[in-house]
Coordinates of C-alpha atoms and ligand atoms in Angstrom, one line a residue:
M1 CA 52.9 83.2 52.9
F2 CA 49.8 85.4 53.4
G3 CA 51.9 88.0 55.4
F4 CA 54.5 88.0 52.7
A5 CA 51.8 88.6 50.0
L6 CA 50.3 91.5 52.1
A7 CA 53.8 93.1 52.6
R8 CA 54.4 92.8 48.9
R9 CA 51.0 94.3 48.1
A10 CA 51.7 97.2 50.6
Q11 CA 55.1 97.8 49.0
N12 CA 53.5 97.9 45.6
A13 CA 50.9 100.3 46.9
V14 CA 53.5 102.7 48.3
M15 CA 55.4 102.6 45.0
G16 CA 52.2 103.1 43.0
F17 CA 51.2 106.0 45.3
R18 CA 54.6 107.6 44.9
L19 CA 54.5 107.3 41.1
F20 CA 50.9 108.5 41.1
G21 CA 51.9 111.5 43.2
F22 CA 54.8 112.3 40.9
M23 CA 52.6 112.1 37.8
L24 CA 49.9 114.2 39.4
F25 CA 52.4 116.9 40.2
Q26 CA 53.6 116.8 36.5
A27 CA 50.1 116.9 35.2
V28 CA 49.1 119.8 37.4
G29 CA 52.3 121.6 36.4
A30 CA 51.7 121.0 32.7
V31 CA 48.1 122.1 32.8
A32 CA 48.9 125.2 34.8
G33 CA 51.9 126.1 32.5
W34 CA 49.8 125.5 29.4
R35 CA 47.2 128.0 30.6
V36 CA 49.9 130.6 31.3
H37 CA 52.1 130.2 28.2
A38 CA 50.9 127.4 25.9
M39 CA 53.6 124.9 24.9
W40 CA 56.6 126.5 26.6
G41 CA 54.5 127.2 29.6
A42 CA 53.6 123.5 29.8
V43 CA 57.3 122.5 29.6
A44 CA 58.2 125.0 32.3
G45 CA 55.2 123.8 34.4
V46 CA 56.4 120.1 34.2
I47 CA 59.9 121.1 35.2
L48 CA 58.7 123.3 38.1
A49 CA 56.3 120.6 39.3
G50 CA 59.1 117.9 39.2
L51 CA 61.3 120.3 41.3
A52 CA 58.4 120.8 43.7
W53 CA 57.9 117.1 44.1
L54 CA 61.6 116.6 44.7
A55 CA 61.5 119.3 47.4
L56 CA 58.5 117.7 49.1
D57 CA 60.2 114.3 49.0
A58 CA 63.5 115.8 50.4
W59 CA 61.5 117.5 53.2
N60 CA 59.8 114.2 54.1
A61 CA 63.2 112.4 54.1
A62 CA 64.6 115.2 56.4
R63 CA 61.6 114.8 58.8
V64 CA 62.1 111.0 59.0
L65 CA 65.8 111.5 59.4
R66 CA 65.3 113.9 62.3
W67 CA 62.8 111.6 63.9
M68 CA 65.3 108.7 63.7
R69 CA 68.0 110.9 65.1
Q70 CA 65.8 111.8 68.1
G71 CA 65.4 108.1 69.0
G72 CA 62.4 107.2 66.9
E73 CA 59.9 107.8 69.7
G74 CA 56.2 108.5 68.9
A75 CA 54.4 108.4 65.6
V76 CA 56.5 108.1 62.4
P77 CA 56.4 111.4 60.4
A78 CA 55.3 111.3 56.8
A79 CA 53.8 107.8 57.3
R80 CA 52.2 107.6 53.9
S81 CA 55.5 108.4 52.1
L82 CA 58.2 106.0 51.1
W83 CA 60.4 107.4 53.8
G84 CA 57.7 106.9 56.4
E85 CA 57.2 103.3 55.3
F86 CA 61.0 102.9 55.4
A87 CA 61.2 104.3 58.9
E88 CA 58.3 102.2 60.2
R89 CA 59.8 99.0 58.8
S90 CA 63.2 99.8 60.3
R91 CA 61.6 100.5 63.6
R92 CA 59.8 97.1 63.6
L93 CA 62.9 95.3 62.6
L94 CA 64.9 96.9 65.3
R95 CA 62.2 96.1 67.9
Q96 CA 62.2 92.5 66.8
R97 CA 66.0 92.3 67.0
A98 CA 66.0 93.9 70.5
G99 CA 63.4 91.4 71.7
E100 CA 65.5 88.5 70.4
T101 CA 68.6 89.9 72.0
R102 CA 66.8 90.3 75.3
A103 CA 65.5 86.7 75.2
A104 CA 69.0 85.4 74.3
E105 CA 70.5 87.5 77.2
A106 CA 67.8 86.2 79.7
Q107 CA 68.6 82.6 78.5
L108 CA 72.3 83.2 79.0
D109 CA 71.7 84.7 82.5
E110 CA 69.7 81.6 83.4
F111 CA 72.4 79.3 82.0
L112 CA 75.1 81.1 84.0
A113 CA 73.0 81.1 87.1
A114 CA 72.6 77.3 86.8
I115 CA 76.4 77.0 86.4
Q116 CA 76.8 79.3 89.5
A117 CA 74.5 77.0 91.5
S118 CA 76.5 73.9 90.6
P119 CA 78.5 72.4 93.5
N120 CA 81.3 71.8 91.0
G121 CA 83.8 74.4 89.9
V122 CA 83.7 75.6 86.2
V123 CA 86.4 77.6 84.5
L124 CA 86.5 78.6 80.8
L125 CA 90.0 78.9 79.4
D126 CA 91.0 80.5 76.2
G127 CA 93.6 79.0 73.7
Q128 CA 96.5 80.5 75.8
G129 CA 95.2 79.0 79.1
R130 CA 93.8 82.4 80.4
I131 CA 90.7 82.5 82.5
E132 CA 87.7 83.8 80.5
W133 CA 85.0 83.0 83.0
C134 CA 84.6 81.1 86.3
N135 CA 81.8 80.3 88.8
Q136 CA 81.9 81.1 92.5
I137 CA 82.8 77.7 93.8
T138 CA 86.3 78.0 92.2
A139 CA 87.0 80.5 95.0
Q140 CA 86.7 77.6 97.5
H141 CA 88.5 75.1 95.3
F142 CA 91.5 77.2 94.1
G143 CA 91.0 80.8 95.4
I144 CA 90.1 82.0 91.8
E145 CA 87.6 84.8 91.8
A146 CA 85.9 86.8 89.0
P147 CA 86.4 89.5 87.9
R148 CA 89.7 89.8 89.8
D149 CA 91.4 86.9 88.2
L150 CA 89.9 87.0 84.7
Q151 CA 92.6 87.0 81.9
Q152 CA 95.1 85.5 84.3
Q153 CA 97.0 82.3 83.4
I154 CA 95.5 79.4 85.2
G155 CA 99.0 78.0 85.8
N156 CA 99.9 81.1 87.8
L157 CA 96.9 80.7 90.1
V158 CA 96.8 76.9 90.5
R159 CA 100.4 76.1 91.4
D160 CA 100.0 72.4 92.4
P161 CA 102.9 70.5 90.7
D162 CA 100.5 67.6 89.9
F163 CA 98.2 70.1 88.1
A164 CA 101.2 71.6 86.2
A165 CA 102.3 68.1 85.1
Y166 CA 98.7 67.3 84.1
C167 CA 98.4 70.4 81.9
A168 CA 101.9 69.8 80.4
G169 CA 101.1 66.1 79.7
G170 CA 98.2 67.0 77.4
D171 CA 96.3 63.8 78.2
F172 CA 93.0 65.1 79.5
S173 CA 91.1 61.7 79.3
R174 CA 91.6 61.3 83.1
E175 CA 91.2 63.6 86.1
V176 CA 93.9 64.6 88.5
V177 CA 93.4 65.0 92.3
I178 CA 95.2 67.9 93.9
A179 CA 95.2 69.7 97.3
G180 CA 92.4 72.3 97.7
R181 CA 93.1 75.9 98.7
A182 CA 92.0 75.3 102.3
S183 CA 93.9 72.1 102.7
S184 CA 96.1 71.6 105.8
P185 CA 97.9 68.6 107.2
A186 CA 95.2 68.3 109.9
L187 CA 92.3 68.8 107.6
P188 CA 93.3 67.7 104.0
V189 CA 91.0 68.9 101.2
R190 CA 91.2 66.9 97.9
I191 CA 89.9 68.5 94.7
S192 CA 89.5 66.4 91.5
V193 CA 90.3 68.4 88.4
Q194 CA 89.7 67.6 84.7
L195 CA 90.2 69.6 81.5
H196 CA 87.9 69.2 78.5
P197 CA 89.1 70.7 75.2
Y198 CA 86.4 72.4 73.1
G199 CA 86.1 75.0 70.3
A200 CA 89.2 76.4 68.8
G201 CA 91.9 75.4 71.3
R202 CA 89.7 76.4 74.3
R203 CA 89.4 74.3 77.4
L204 CA 86.8 73.8 80.0
L205 CA 88.1 73.1 83.5
L206 CA 85.7 71.1 85.9
S207 CA 86.6 70.6 89.5
R208 CA 84.8 68.8 92.4
D209 CA 85.5 68.3 96.1
V210 CA 86.3 64.7 96.6
T211 CA 87.5 65.1 100.2
A212 CA 84.6 63.0 101.7
L213 CA 85.2 60.3 99.1
A214 CA 88.9 60.2 99.7
R215 CA 88.2 60.1 103.5
A216 CA 85.7 57.3 103.1
D217 CA 88.1 55.3 101.0
A218 CA 90.9 55.8 103.6
M219 CA 88.4 54.7 106.3
R220 CA 87.4 51.6 104.4
R221 CA 91.0 50.6 103.9
D222 CA 91.8 51.3 107.6
F223 CA 88.8 49.3 108.6
V224 CA 89.7 46.3 106.5
A225 CA 93.3 46.4 107.8
N226 CA 92.1 46.7 111.4
V227 CA 89.6 43.8 111.1
S228 CA 92.3 41.6 109.5
H229 CA 94.7 42.5 112.2
E230 CA 92.2 41.9 115.0
I231 CA 91.3 38.5 113.6
R232 CA 94.8 37.4 112.7
T233 CA 96.1 37.7 116.3
P234 CA 93.7 35.2 117.9
L235 CA 93.9 33.0 114.8
T236 CA 97.7 32.9 115.1
V237 CA 97.5 32.0 118.8
L238 CA 94.9 29.3 118.0
A239 CA 97.0 27.8 115.2
G240 CA 100.0 27.7 117.6
F241 CA 98.0 25.8 120.3
V242 CA 96.6 23.4 117.7
E243 CA 100.1 22.7 116.6
T244 CA 101.3 22.2 120.2
L245 CA 98.4 19.8 121.0
R246 CA 99.1 17.9 117.8
T247 CA 102.9 17.5 118.2
L248 CA 103.7 17.6 121.9
P249 CA 102.9 14.8 124.4
L250 CA 101.0 16.8 127.1
S251 CA 99.7 15.9 130.5
D252 CA 95.9 16.1 131.0
T253 CA 96.3 19.3 133.1
E254 CA 98.4 21.0 130.4
R255 CA 96.0 19.9 127.7
A256 CA 93.1 21.3 129.7
R257 CA 94.9 24.6 130.2
Y258 CA 95.7 24.9 126.5
L259 CA 92.1 24.0 125.5
D260 CA 90.9 26.8 127.9
L261 CA 93.3 29.3 126.3
M262 CA 92.0 28.2 122.8
R263 CA 88.4 28.7 124.0
Q264 CA 89.3 32.2 125.1
Q265 CA 90.7 33.1 121.7
A266 CA 87.7 31.6 119.9
A267 CA 85.4 33.6 122.2
R268 CA 87.4 36.8 121.4
M269 CA 86.8 36.2 117.7
Q270 CA 83.2 35.5 118.3
T271 CA 82.8 38.8 120.2
L272 CA 84.6 40.7 117.4
V273 CA 82.4 39.2 114.7
S274 CA 79.3 39.8 116.8
D275 CA 80.3 43.5 117.3
L276 CA 81.0 43.9 113.6
L277 CA 77.6 42.4 112.7
T278 CA 75.9 44.8 115.2
L279 CA 77.8 47.8 113.7
S280 CA 76.9 46.8 110.1
R281 CA 73.2 46.3 111.1
L282 CA 73.3 49.8 112.8
E283 CA 74.8 51.4 109.7
G284 CA 72.6 49.8 107.1
G285 CA 69.3 49.2 109.0
P286 CA 66.2 51.4 108.9
L287 CA 66.1 54.1 111.6
P288 CA 64.1 53.1 114.7
G289 CA 60.8 54.8 114.6
L290 CA 58.6 56.2 117.5
S291 CA 56.1 53.4 117.4
E292 CA 58.0 50.9 119.5
S293 CA 59.1 51.9 123.0
T294 CA 60.7 50.2 126.0
A295 CA 60.4 50.8 129.7
L296 CA 63.5 52.4 131.0
E297 CA 63.5 50.7 134.4
G298 CA 63.2 47.2 132.9
L299 CA 65.9 48.0 130.4
L300 CA 68.3 49.3 133.1
A301 CA 67.5 46.3 135.3
R302 CA 68.6 43.9 132.5
C303 CA 71.8 45.9 131.8
L304 CA 72.7 46.0 135.5
Q305 CA 72.3 42.2 135.8
D306 CA 74.7 41.7 133.0
A307 CA 77.1 44.2 134.5
R308 CA 77.0 42.4 137.8
A309 CA 77.7 39.1 136.1
L310 CA 80.7 40.7 134.3
S311 CA 82.0 42.3 137.5
A312 CA 81.8 38.9 139.2
L313 CA 83.8 37.3 136.4
V314 CA 86.4 40.0 136.5
A315 CA 86.6 39.9 140.4
R316 CA 86.8 36.1 140.5
R317 CA 90.4 36.1 141.5
E318 CA 90.4 39.5 143.3
T319 CA 88.2 40.7 146.0
P320 CA 86.3 42.9 146.5
G321 CA 84.4 43.3 143.2
H322 CA 82.9 46.6 141.9
D323 CA 80.4 48.7 143.9
L324 CA 77.7 48.9 141.3
R325 CA 75.1 51.5 142.2
Y326 CA 71.8 52.5 140.6
A327 CA 70.7 56.0 141.2
P328 CA 67.2 56.9 139.9
P329 CA 66.0 60.4 140.5
P330 CA 64.4 60.8 144.0
G331 CA 60.6 60.1 144.0
S332 CA 60.6 58.7 140.5
G333 CA 57.7 56.3 140.7
A334 CA 56.5 56.9 137.1
A335 CA 57.5 54.5 134.4
V336 CA 59.6 56.3 131.8
Q337 CA 59.5 54.9 128.3
I338 CA 62.0 55.5 125.5
A339 CA 60.8 55.2 122.0
G340 CA 63.2 53.3 119.7
S341 CA 64.7 49.9 119.3
P342 CA 64.9 48.0 122.7
D343 CA 67.8 45.8 121.5
E344 CA 69.8 48.8 120.3
L345 CA 69.2 50.8 123.5
Q346 CA 70.1 47.8 125.7
S347 CA 73.3 47.2 123.6
A348 CA 74.3 50.9 124.1
V349 CA 73.8 51.0 127.9
A350 CA 75.3 47.5 128.3
N351 CA 78.4 48.6 126.4
L352 CA 78.8 51.7 128.6
L353 CA 78.4 49.5 131.8
S354 CA 80.7 46.8 130.4
N355 CA 83.5 49.5 129.7
A356 CA 83.0 50.9 133.2
V357 CA 83.4 47.4 134.7
R358 CA 86.4 46.4 132.5
Y359 CA 88.4 49.7 133.0
T360 CA 87.6 50.3 136.7
P361 CA 89.9 48.3 139.0
V362 CA 87.9 45.9 141.3
G363 CA 86.7 47.7 144.4
G364 CA 85.9 50.8 142.4
V365 CA 82.5 52.5 142.3
I366 CA 80.2 52.4 139.2
E367 CA 77.0 54.4 139.2
L368 CA 74.2 54.2 136.7
A369 CA 71.8 57.1 136.9
W370 CA 69.2 58.9 135.0
Q371 CA 67.1 62.1 135.2
L372 CA 64.4 63.9 133.3
L373 CA 65.6 67.4 132.4
P374 CA 63.2 70.4 132.7
D375 CA 63.0 70.5 128.8
G376 CA 61.8 66.9 128.7
R377 CA 65.1 65.3 127.7
L378 CA 66.3 62.2 129.4
A379 CA 69.9 62.1 130.6
L380 CA 71.2 58.6 131.2
S381 CA 74.7 58.3 132.6
V382 CA 77.3 55.7 133.6
Q383 CA 80.0 57.1 135.9
D384 CA 83.0 55.2 137.2
S385 CA 85.9 55.8 139.6
G386 CA 88.4 54.2 137.2
P387 CA 91.6 55.7 135.7
G388 CA 89.7 58.2 133.5
I389 CA 90.7 59.3 130.0
A390 CA 93.1 62.0 129.0
A391 CA 91.4 64.9 127.1
E392 CA 93.2 64.4 123.8
H393 CA 91.7 60.9 123.5
I394 CA 88.1 61.8 124.1
P395 CA 87.2 63.1 120.6
R396 CA 88.5 59.9 119.0
L397 CA 87.0 57.3 121.5
T398 CA 84.0 56.6 119.3
E399 CA 86.1 55.8 116.2
R400 CA 86.1 52.1 115.3
F401 CA 89.1 50.3 116.8
Y402 CA 90.4 53.4 118.6
R403 CA 91.8 52.4 122.0
V404 CA 93.7 54.5 124.6
D405 CA 95.5 51.4 126.0
R406 CA 95.5 48.6 123.4
S407 CA 96.8 45.9 125.7
R408 CA 94.4 46.8 128.6
S409 CA 91.5 46.6 126.1
R410 CA 92.6 43.2 124.8
E411 CA 93.3 41.9 128.3
T412 CA 89.7 42.7 129.3
G413 CA 88.2 41.2 126.1
G414 CA 87.6 44.6 124.4
T415 CA 87.1 44.8 120.6
G416 CA 87.6 48.5 120.2
L417 CA 84.0 48.7 118.8
G418 CA 81.9 49.3 121.9
L419 CA 81.8 53.1 121.9
A420 CA 81.3 53.1 118.1
I421 CA 78.2 51.0 118.6
V422 CA 77.0 53.4 121.4
K423 CA 77.6 56.4 119.1
H424 CA 75.6 54.8 116.3
V425 CA 72.7 53.8 118.6
A426 CA 72.7 57.4 120.0
E427 CA 72.6 59.0 116.5
R428 CA 69.9 56.6 115.3
H429 CA 67.7 57.7 118.3
G430 CA 68.5 61.4 117.9
A431 CA 70.5 61.3 121.1
E432 CA 73.9 62.8 122.0
L433 CA 76.8 61.0 123.7
A434 CA 78.8 63.2 126.1
I435 CA 82.0 62.0 127.6
D436 CA 83.5 63.8 130.6
S437 CA 86.6 62.6 132.3
T438 CA 89.5 63.8 134.4
P439 CA 92.5 61.4 134.3
G440 CA 92.8 59.7 137.7
C441 CA 89.2 60.6 138.7
G442 CA 87.1 58.3 136.6
A443 CA 84.9 58.9 133.6
R444 CA 81.2 59.7 132.9
F445 CA 79.4 58.7 129.7
T446 CA 76.0 60.4 129.3
L447 CA 73.4 59.7 126.7
L448 CA 71.0 62.6 126.2
F449 CA 67.7 61.5 124.6
P450 CA 65.5 64.1 122.9
A451 CA 62.1 64.9 124.5
S452 CA 60.3 63.5 121.4
R453 CA 61.5 60.0 122.4
V454 CA 60.7 60.2 126.1
S455 CA 57.3 59.6 127.7
V456 CA 56.2 59.2 131.3
A457 CA 53.4 56.7 131.9
G458 CA 51.6 56.1 135.3
A459 CA 52.1 52.3 135.3
E460 CA 54.9 50.7 137.2
P461 CA 57.3 48.5 135.2
P462 CA 57.2 44.7 135.9
Q463 CA 60.5 44.6 137.7
S464 CA 62.4 47.7 138.4
A465 CA 66.2 48.2 138.4
A466 CA 65.8 49.5 142.0
Q467 CA 64.4 46.1 143.0
V468 CA 67.3 44.4 141.3
A469 CA 69.7 46.7 143.2
A470 CA 67.9 46.0 146.4
A471 CA 67.8 42.3 145.9
A472 CA 71.6 42.1 145.7
P473 CA 73.7 44.9 147.1
P474 CA 76.2 45.8 144.4
A475 CA 79.6 45.1 145.9
E476 CA 78.2 42.2 147.9
A477 CA 76.7 40.6 144.8
A478 CA 80.0 40.9 142.9
R479 CA 81.9 39.4 145.7
Q480 CA 79.5 36.5 146.2
S481 CA 79.5 35.4 142.6
Ligands
ADP1 P1 87.0 48.5 123.9 O1 86.4 47.3 123.4 O2 88.5 48.5 123.7 O3 86.7 48.8 125.3 P2 85.5 50.8 123.2 O4 85.1 51.4 121.9 O5 84.4 50.4 124.1 O6 86.5 49.7 123.0 O7 86.3 51.9 124.0 C1 87.3 52.6 123.3 C2 88.4 52.9 124.3 O8 87.9 53.9 125.2 C3 88.8 51.8 125.2 O9 89.8 51.0 124.6 C4 89.4 52.5 126.4 O10 90.7 52.9 126.2 C5 88.5 53.8 126.5 N1 87.4 53.6 127.5 C6 86.2 53.3 127.2 N2 85.4 53.4 128.4 C7 86.3 53.7 129.4 C8 86.2 53.9 130.8 N3 85.0 53.8 131.4 N4 87.3 54.3 131.5 C9 88.4 54.4 130.8 N5 88.6 54.3 129.5 C10 87.6 53.9 128.8

């Protein structure tokens, strides 16, 4: 309000000054004319003074115009005249407008940078479906790149039939999932696309990569199908035996045999449920920290005992059993500790040993070994002399329910979850699981623990695995039990 009043006053002052200047010229002209030639002299003086004022005004206007043509740099000429005032005000107005334009451009740049940083694809389409603008991620999703593809029809660049049908359908309330640009049968890429109408017939196309979601969904469906299948088989067998026991007159021996078979099926279901629970605990539980640690020798001793018991069970009808060996590094008196969850670590090693016992024919050699690597990591391996695994199966062995030989796995009481558990335990402890095998020459599974989880203390563990091995020679122990 105050500013406005000031401007008004300044404007009035300029106009007053202009009027005053004109009047002064007239008065001076009139007086000078009068002195020269009385009345007619005064009239001629007034006219000449008016012309002089006009000439001065035109000269001022010409100076200002020249100054404006030259870019309006430096001081405004004839600043006190109306033209100078006009020029100064125009300059201020232009500066203000330029500042506002710069601020709007900076805001637009920031806005576009934010859209560029988005993990989702954004394409602006005009009323005819031509691309007006797109961000960088659309290159990954559809192969659309700016400025190359600007003004191109989107339908010519995204040729998926589902997308064409979606555009033609006109119902944009839902999204459509199409194959991404880099999609291949081996590695499918799924892109979800949705059009959002806006403005005068324009459309905004948003795309996002839903490959991981689609894969997780497929995995969940497969998992449910696999679990149902695994449980249905023993359940069907159990139901059959129950029916047999209920309806047929059986001798005591037959009855005992059937009951034993039923017990085996129930045990199989129990193992499956227990492995499923272990997996779900591993997937959802908090990561094992570094505060709790377990003595390696004691852990291996317990695992070896279990493996001997399993070997004895497997070898009950066939002799000899497995030659289970323990090979600590020479001169390793120090107690090595691994930081992490003792239960999880034991479950991982026990699963590797159990696989070695179950897949290696009786009489074969199984060796449990470990060594500290120069960089402080701990390599813990289970090697067997069994049938080995063909190279094409190795990358998939840790998938849930993946088996090389389904019937062999079932025969030996496998659930198809053992190596999935080992992989999860390894990941949770920052360890790697390496699988080496040559078909016909056995397999070696190695867990590589990071140096941050391994420590070497001076104290001896309570009962070492070496002592266990010494107490009962491997093959002997298997045969005796
Ligand atoms: P399973 O309960 O069937 O043993 P795992 O997840 O432990 O399931 O193992 C997956 C598959 O890997 C097994 O079905 C088997 O075909 C193969 N496998 C695992 N360990 C060995 C091994 N030591 N020797 C040969 N094959 C193995």
